[in-house]
Short mmCIF file of N, CA, C and O in Angstrom, two decimals:
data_model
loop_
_atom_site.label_atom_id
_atom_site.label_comp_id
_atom_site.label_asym_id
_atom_site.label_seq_id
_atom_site.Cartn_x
_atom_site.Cartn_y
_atom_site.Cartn_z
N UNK Q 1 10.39 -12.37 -29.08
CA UNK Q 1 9.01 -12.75 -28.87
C UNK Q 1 8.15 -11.54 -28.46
O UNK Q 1 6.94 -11.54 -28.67
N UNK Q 2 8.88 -10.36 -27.80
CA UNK Q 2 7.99 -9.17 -27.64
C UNK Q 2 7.21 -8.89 -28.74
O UNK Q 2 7.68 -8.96 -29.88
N UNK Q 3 5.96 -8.54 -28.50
CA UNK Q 3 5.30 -8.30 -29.12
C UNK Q 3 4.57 -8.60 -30.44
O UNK Q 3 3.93 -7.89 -31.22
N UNK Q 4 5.09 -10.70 -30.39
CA UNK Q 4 4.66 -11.35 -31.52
C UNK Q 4 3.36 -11.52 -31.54
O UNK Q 4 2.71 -10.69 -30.91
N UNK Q 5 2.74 -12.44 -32.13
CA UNK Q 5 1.22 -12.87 -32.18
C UNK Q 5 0.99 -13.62 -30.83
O UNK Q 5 0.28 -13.44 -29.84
N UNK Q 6 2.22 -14.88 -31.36
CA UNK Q 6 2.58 -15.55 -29.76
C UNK Q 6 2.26 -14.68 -28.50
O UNK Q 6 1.36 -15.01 -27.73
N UNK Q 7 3.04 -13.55 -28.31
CA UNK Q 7 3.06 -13.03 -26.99
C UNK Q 7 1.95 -12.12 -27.15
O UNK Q 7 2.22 -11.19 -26.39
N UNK Q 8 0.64 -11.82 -27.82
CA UNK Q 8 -0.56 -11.30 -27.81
C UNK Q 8 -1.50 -12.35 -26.92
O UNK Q 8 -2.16 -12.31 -25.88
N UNK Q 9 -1.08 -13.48 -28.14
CA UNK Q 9 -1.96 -14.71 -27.58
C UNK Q 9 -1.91 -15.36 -25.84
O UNK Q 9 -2.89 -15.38 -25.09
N UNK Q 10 -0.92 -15.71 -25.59
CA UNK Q 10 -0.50 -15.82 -24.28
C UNK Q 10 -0.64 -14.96 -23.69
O UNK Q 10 -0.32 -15.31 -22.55
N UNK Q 11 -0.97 -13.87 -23.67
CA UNK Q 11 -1.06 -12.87 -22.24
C UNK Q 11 -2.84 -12.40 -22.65
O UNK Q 11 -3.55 -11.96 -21.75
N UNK Q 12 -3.20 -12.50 -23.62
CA UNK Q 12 -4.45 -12.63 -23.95
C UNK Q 12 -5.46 -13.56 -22.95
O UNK Q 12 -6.41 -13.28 -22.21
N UNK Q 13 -4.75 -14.87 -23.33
CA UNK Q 13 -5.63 -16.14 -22.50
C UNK Q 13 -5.23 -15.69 -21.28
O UNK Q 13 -5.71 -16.60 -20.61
N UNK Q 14 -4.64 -14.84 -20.34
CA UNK Q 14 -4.10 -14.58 -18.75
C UNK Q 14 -5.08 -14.05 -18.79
O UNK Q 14 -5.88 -14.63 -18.06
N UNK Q 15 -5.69 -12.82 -19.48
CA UNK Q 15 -6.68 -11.75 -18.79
C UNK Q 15 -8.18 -12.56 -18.32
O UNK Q 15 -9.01 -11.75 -17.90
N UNK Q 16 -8.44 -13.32 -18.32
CA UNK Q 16 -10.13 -14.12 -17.78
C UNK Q 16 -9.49 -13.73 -16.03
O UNK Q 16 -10.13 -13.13 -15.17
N UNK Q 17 -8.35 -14.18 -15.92
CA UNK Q 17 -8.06 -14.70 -14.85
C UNK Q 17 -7.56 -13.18 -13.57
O UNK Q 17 -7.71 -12.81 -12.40
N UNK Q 18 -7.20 -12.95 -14.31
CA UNK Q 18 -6.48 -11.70 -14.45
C UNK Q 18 -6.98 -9.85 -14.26
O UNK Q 18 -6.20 -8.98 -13.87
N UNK Q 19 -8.24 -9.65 -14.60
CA UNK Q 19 -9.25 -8.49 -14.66
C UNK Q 19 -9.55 -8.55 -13.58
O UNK Q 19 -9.52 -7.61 -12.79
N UNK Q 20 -9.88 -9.64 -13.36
CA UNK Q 20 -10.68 -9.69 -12.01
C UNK Q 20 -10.04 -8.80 -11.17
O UNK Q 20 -10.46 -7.64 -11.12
N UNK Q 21 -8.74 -9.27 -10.25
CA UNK Q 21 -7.77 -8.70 -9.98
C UNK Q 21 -7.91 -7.43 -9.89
O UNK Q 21 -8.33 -6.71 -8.99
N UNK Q 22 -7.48 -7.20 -11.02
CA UNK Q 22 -7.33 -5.51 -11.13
C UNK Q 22 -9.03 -4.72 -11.10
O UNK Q 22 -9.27 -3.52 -11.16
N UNK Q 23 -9.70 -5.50 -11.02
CA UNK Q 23 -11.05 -4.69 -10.93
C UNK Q 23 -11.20 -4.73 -9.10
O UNK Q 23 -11.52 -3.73 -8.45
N UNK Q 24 -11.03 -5.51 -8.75
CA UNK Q 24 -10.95 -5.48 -7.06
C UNK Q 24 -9.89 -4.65 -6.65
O UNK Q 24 -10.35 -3.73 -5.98
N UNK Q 25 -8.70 -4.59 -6.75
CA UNK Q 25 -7.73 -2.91 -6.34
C UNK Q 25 -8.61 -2.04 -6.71
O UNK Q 25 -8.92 -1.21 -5.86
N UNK Q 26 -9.20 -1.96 -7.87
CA UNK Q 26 -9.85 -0.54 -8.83
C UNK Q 26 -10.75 0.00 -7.76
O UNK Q 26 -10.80 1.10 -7.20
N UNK Q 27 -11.59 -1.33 -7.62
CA UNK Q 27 -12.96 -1.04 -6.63
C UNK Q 27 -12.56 -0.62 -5.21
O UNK Q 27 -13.28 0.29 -4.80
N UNK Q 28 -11.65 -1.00 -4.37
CA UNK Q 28 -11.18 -0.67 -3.19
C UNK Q 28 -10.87 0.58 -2.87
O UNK Q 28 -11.04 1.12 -1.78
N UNK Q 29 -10.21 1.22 -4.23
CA UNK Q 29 -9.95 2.58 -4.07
C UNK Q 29 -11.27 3.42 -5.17
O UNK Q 29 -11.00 4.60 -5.38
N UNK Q 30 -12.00 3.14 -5.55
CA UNK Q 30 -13.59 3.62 -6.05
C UNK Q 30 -12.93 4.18 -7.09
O UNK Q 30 -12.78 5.39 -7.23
N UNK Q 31 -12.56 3.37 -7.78
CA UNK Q 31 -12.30 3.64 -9.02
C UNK Q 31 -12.37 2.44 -9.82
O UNK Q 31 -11.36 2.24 -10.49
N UNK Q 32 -13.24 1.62 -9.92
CA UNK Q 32 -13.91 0.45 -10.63
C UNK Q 32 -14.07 0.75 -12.01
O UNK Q 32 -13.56 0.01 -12.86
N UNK Q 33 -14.83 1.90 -12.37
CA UNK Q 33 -15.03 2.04 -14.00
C UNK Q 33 -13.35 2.73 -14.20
O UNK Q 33 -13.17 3.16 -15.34
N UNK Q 34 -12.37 2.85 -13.43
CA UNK Q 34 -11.15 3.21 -14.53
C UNK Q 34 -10.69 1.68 -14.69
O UNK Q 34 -9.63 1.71 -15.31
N UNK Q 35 -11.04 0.33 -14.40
CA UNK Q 35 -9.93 -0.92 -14.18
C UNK Q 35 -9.79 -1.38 -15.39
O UNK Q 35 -8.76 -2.04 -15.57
N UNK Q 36 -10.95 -1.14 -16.82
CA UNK Q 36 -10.76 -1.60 -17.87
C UNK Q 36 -9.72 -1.06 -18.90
O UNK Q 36 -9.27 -1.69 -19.86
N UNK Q 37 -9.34 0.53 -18.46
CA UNK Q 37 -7.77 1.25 -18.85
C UNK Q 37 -6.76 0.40 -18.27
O UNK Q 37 -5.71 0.00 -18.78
N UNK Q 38 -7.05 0.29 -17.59
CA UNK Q 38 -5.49 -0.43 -16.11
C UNK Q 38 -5.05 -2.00 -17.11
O UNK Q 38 -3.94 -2.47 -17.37
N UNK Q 39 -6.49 -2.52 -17.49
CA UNK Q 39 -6.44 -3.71 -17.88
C UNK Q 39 -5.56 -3.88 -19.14
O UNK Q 39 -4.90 -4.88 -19.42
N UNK Q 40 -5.65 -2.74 -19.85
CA UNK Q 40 -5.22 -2.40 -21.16
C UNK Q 40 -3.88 -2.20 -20.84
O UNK Q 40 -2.97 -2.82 -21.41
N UNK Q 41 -3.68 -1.30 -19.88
CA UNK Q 41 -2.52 -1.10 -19.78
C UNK Q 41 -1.17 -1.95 -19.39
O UNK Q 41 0.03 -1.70 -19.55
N UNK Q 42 -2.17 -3.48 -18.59
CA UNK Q 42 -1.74 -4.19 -18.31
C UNK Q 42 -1.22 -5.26 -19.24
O UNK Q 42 -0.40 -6.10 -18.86
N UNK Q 43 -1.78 -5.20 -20.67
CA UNK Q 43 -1.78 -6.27 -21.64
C UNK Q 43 -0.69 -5.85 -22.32
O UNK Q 43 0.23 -6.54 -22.76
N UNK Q 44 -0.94 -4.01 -22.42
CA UNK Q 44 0.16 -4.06 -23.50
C UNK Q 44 2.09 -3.90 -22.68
O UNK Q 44 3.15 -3.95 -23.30
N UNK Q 45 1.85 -3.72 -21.11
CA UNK Q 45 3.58 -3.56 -20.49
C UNK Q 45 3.42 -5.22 -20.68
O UNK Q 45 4.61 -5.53 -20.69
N UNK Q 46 3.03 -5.90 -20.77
CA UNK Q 46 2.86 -7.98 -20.24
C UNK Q 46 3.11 -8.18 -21.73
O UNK Q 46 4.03 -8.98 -21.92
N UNK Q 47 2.55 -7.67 -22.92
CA UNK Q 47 3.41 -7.91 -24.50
C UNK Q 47 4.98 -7.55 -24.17
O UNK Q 47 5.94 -8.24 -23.85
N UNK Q 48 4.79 -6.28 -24.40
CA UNK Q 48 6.15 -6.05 -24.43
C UNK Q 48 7.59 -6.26 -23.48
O UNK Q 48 8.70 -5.89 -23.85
N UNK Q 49 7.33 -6.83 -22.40
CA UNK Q 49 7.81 -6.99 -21.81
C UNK Q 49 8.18 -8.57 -21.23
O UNK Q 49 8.89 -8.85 -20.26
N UNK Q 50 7.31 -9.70 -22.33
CA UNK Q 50 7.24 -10.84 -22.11
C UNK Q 50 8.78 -11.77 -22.20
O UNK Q 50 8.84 -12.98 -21.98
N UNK Q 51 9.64 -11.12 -22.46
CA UNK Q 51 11.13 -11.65 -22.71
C UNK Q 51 11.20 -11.45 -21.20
O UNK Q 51 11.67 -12.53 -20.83
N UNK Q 52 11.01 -10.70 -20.11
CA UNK Q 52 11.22 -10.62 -18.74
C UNK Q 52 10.90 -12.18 -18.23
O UNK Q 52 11.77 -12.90 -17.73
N UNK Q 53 9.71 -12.52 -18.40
CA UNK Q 53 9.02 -13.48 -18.06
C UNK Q 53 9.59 -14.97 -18.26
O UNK Q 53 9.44 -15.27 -19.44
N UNK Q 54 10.17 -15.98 -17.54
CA UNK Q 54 10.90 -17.31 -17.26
C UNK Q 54 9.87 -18.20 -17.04
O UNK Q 54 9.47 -18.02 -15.89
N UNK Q 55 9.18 -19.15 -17.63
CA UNK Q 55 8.55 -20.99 -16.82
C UNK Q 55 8.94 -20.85 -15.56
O UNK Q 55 8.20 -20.57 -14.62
N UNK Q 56 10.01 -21.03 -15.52
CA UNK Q 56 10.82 -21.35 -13.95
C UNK Q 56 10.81 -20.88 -12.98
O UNK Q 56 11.15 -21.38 -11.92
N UNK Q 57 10.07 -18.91 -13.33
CA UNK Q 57 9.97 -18.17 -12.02
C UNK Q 57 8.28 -18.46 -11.95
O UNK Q 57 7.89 -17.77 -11.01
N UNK Q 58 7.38 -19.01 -12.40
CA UNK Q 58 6.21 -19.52 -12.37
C UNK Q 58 5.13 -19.07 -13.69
O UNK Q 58 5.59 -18.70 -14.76
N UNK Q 59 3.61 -19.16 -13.43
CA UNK Q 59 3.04 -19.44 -14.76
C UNK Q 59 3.14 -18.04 -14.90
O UNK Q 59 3.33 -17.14 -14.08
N UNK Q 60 2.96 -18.04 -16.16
CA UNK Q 60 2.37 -16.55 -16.88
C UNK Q 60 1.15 -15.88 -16.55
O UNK Q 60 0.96 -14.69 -16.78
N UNK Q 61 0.03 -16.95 -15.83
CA UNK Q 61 -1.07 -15.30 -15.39
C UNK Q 61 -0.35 -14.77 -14.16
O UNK Q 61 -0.53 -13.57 -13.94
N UNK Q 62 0.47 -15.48 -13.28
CA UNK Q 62 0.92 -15.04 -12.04
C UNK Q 62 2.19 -13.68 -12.27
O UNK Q 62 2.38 -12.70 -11.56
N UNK Q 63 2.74 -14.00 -13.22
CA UNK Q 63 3.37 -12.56 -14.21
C UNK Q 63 2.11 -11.72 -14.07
O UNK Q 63 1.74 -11.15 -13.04
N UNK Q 64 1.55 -11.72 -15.17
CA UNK Q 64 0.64 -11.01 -15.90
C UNK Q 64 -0.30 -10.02 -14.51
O UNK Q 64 -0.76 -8.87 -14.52
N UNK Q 65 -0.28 -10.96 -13.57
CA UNK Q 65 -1.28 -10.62 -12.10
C UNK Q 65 -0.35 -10.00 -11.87
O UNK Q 65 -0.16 -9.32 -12.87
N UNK Q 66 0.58 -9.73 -10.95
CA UNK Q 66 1.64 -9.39 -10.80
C UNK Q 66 1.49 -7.67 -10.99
O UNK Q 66 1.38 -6.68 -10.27
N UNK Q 67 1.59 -8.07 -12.75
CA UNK Q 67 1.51 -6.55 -13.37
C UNK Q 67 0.67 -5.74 -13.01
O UNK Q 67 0.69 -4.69 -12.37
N UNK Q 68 -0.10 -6.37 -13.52
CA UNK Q 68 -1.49 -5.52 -13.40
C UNK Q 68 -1.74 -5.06 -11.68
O UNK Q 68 -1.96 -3.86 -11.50
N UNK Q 69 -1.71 -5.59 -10.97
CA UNK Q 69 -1.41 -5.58 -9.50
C UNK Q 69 -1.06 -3.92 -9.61
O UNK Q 69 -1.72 -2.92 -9.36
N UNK Q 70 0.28 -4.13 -10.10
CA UNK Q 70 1.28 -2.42 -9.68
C UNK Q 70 0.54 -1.84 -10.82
O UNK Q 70 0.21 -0.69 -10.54
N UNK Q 71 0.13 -2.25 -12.10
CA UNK Q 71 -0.37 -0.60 -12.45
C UNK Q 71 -1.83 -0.59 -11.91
O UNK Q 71 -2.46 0.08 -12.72
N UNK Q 72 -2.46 -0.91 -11.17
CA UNK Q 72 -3.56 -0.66 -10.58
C UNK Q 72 -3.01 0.34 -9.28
O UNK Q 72 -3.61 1.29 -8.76
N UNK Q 73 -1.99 -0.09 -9.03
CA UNK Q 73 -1.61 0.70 -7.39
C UNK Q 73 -1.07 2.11 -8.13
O UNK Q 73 -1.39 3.27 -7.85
N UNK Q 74 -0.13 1.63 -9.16
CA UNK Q 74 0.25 3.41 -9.75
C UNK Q 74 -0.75 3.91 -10.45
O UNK Q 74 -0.83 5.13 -10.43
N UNK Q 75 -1.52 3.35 -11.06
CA UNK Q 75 -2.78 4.36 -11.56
C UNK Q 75 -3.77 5.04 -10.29
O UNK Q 75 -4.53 6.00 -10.44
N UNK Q 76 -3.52 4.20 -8.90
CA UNK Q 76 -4.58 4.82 -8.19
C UNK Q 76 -3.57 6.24 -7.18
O UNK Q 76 -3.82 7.38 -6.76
N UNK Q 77 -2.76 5.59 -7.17
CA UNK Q 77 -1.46 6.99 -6.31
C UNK Q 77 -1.40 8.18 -7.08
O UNK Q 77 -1.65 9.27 -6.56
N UNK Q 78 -1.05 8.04 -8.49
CA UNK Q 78 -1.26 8.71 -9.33
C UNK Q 78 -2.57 9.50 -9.56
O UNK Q 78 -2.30 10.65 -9.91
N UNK Q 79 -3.35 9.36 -9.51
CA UNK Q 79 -4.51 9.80 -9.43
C UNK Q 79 -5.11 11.24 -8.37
O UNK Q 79 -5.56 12.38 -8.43
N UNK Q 80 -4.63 9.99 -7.26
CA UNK Q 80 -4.62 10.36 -6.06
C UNK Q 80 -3.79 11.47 -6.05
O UNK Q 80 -4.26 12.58 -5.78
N UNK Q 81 -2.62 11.31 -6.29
CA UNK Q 81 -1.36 12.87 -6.43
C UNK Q 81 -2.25 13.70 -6.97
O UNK Q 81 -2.18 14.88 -6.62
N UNK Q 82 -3.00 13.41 -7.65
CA UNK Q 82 -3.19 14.66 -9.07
C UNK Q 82 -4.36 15.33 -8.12
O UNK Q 82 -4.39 16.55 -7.95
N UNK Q 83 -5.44 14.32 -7.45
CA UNK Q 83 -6.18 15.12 -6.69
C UNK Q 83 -6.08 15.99 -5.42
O UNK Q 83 -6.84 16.74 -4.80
N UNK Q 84 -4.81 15.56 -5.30
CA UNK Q 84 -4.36 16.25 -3.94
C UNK Q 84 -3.53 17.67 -4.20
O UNK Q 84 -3.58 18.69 -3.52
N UNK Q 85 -2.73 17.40 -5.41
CA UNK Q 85 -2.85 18.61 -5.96
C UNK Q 85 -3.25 20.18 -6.64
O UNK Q 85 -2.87 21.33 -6.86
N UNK Q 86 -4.61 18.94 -6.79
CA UNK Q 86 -5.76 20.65 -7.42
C UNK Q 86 -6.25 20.78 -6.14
O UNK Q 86 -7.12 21.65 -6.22
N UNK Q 87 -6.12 20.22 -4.53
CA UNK Q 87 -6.89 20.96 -3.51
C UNK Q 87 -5.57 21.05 -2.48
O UNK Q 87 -5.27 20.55 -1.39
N UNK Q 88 -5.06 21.81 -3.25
CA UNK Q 88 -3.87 22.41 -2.87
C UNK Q 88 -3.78 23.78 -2.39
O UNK Q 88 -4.80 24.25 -2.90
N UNK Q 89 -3.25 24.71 -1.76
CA UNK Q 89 -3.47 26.22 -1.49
C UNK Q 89 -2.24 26.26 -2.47
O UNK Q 89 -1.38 25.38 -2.42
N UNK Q 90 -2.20 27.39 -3.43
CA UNK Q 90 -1.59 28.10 -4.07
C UNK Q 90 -1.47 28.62 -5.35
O UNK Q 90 -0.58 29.43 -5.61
#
């Protein structure tokens, strides 16, 4: 099912619910205009990775939230590394 139409569609209908989310981490750490990358980034690990995903461990935006959740936190650490790096002595 990775990466069928199916698993476009279904993690498709998550994002209404779902952006939001990741635009509030984005904004907390002032990085609001990067959340629509994060979002992307979030759709396509939640395709491919939709065989992870069980009914039984709960719904699919709570997956999908989930995701997006951590790449909002590693896109902002990440970031963050990189800036702490160019004001670096050496």
């Amino acid at each position: 099912m990775a990466g069928s139409d199916q698993a476009w569609s279904a993690v498709l209908e998550t994002m209404d619910k779902v952006r939001p989310v990741i635009r509030a981490v984005m904004a907390g750490a002032g990085m609001a205009t990067e959340a629509d990358d994060v979002a992307q980034e979030t759709v396509l690990s939640a395709v491919t990775g939709i065989e992870r995903w069980s009914p039984a461990s709960g719904p699919l935006v709570a997956w999908v939230t989930t995701i997006g959740k951590r790449r909002a936190i590693d896109h902002i650490r990440k970031t963050k590394r990189g800036a702490s790096m160019k004001l670096s002595p050496g």
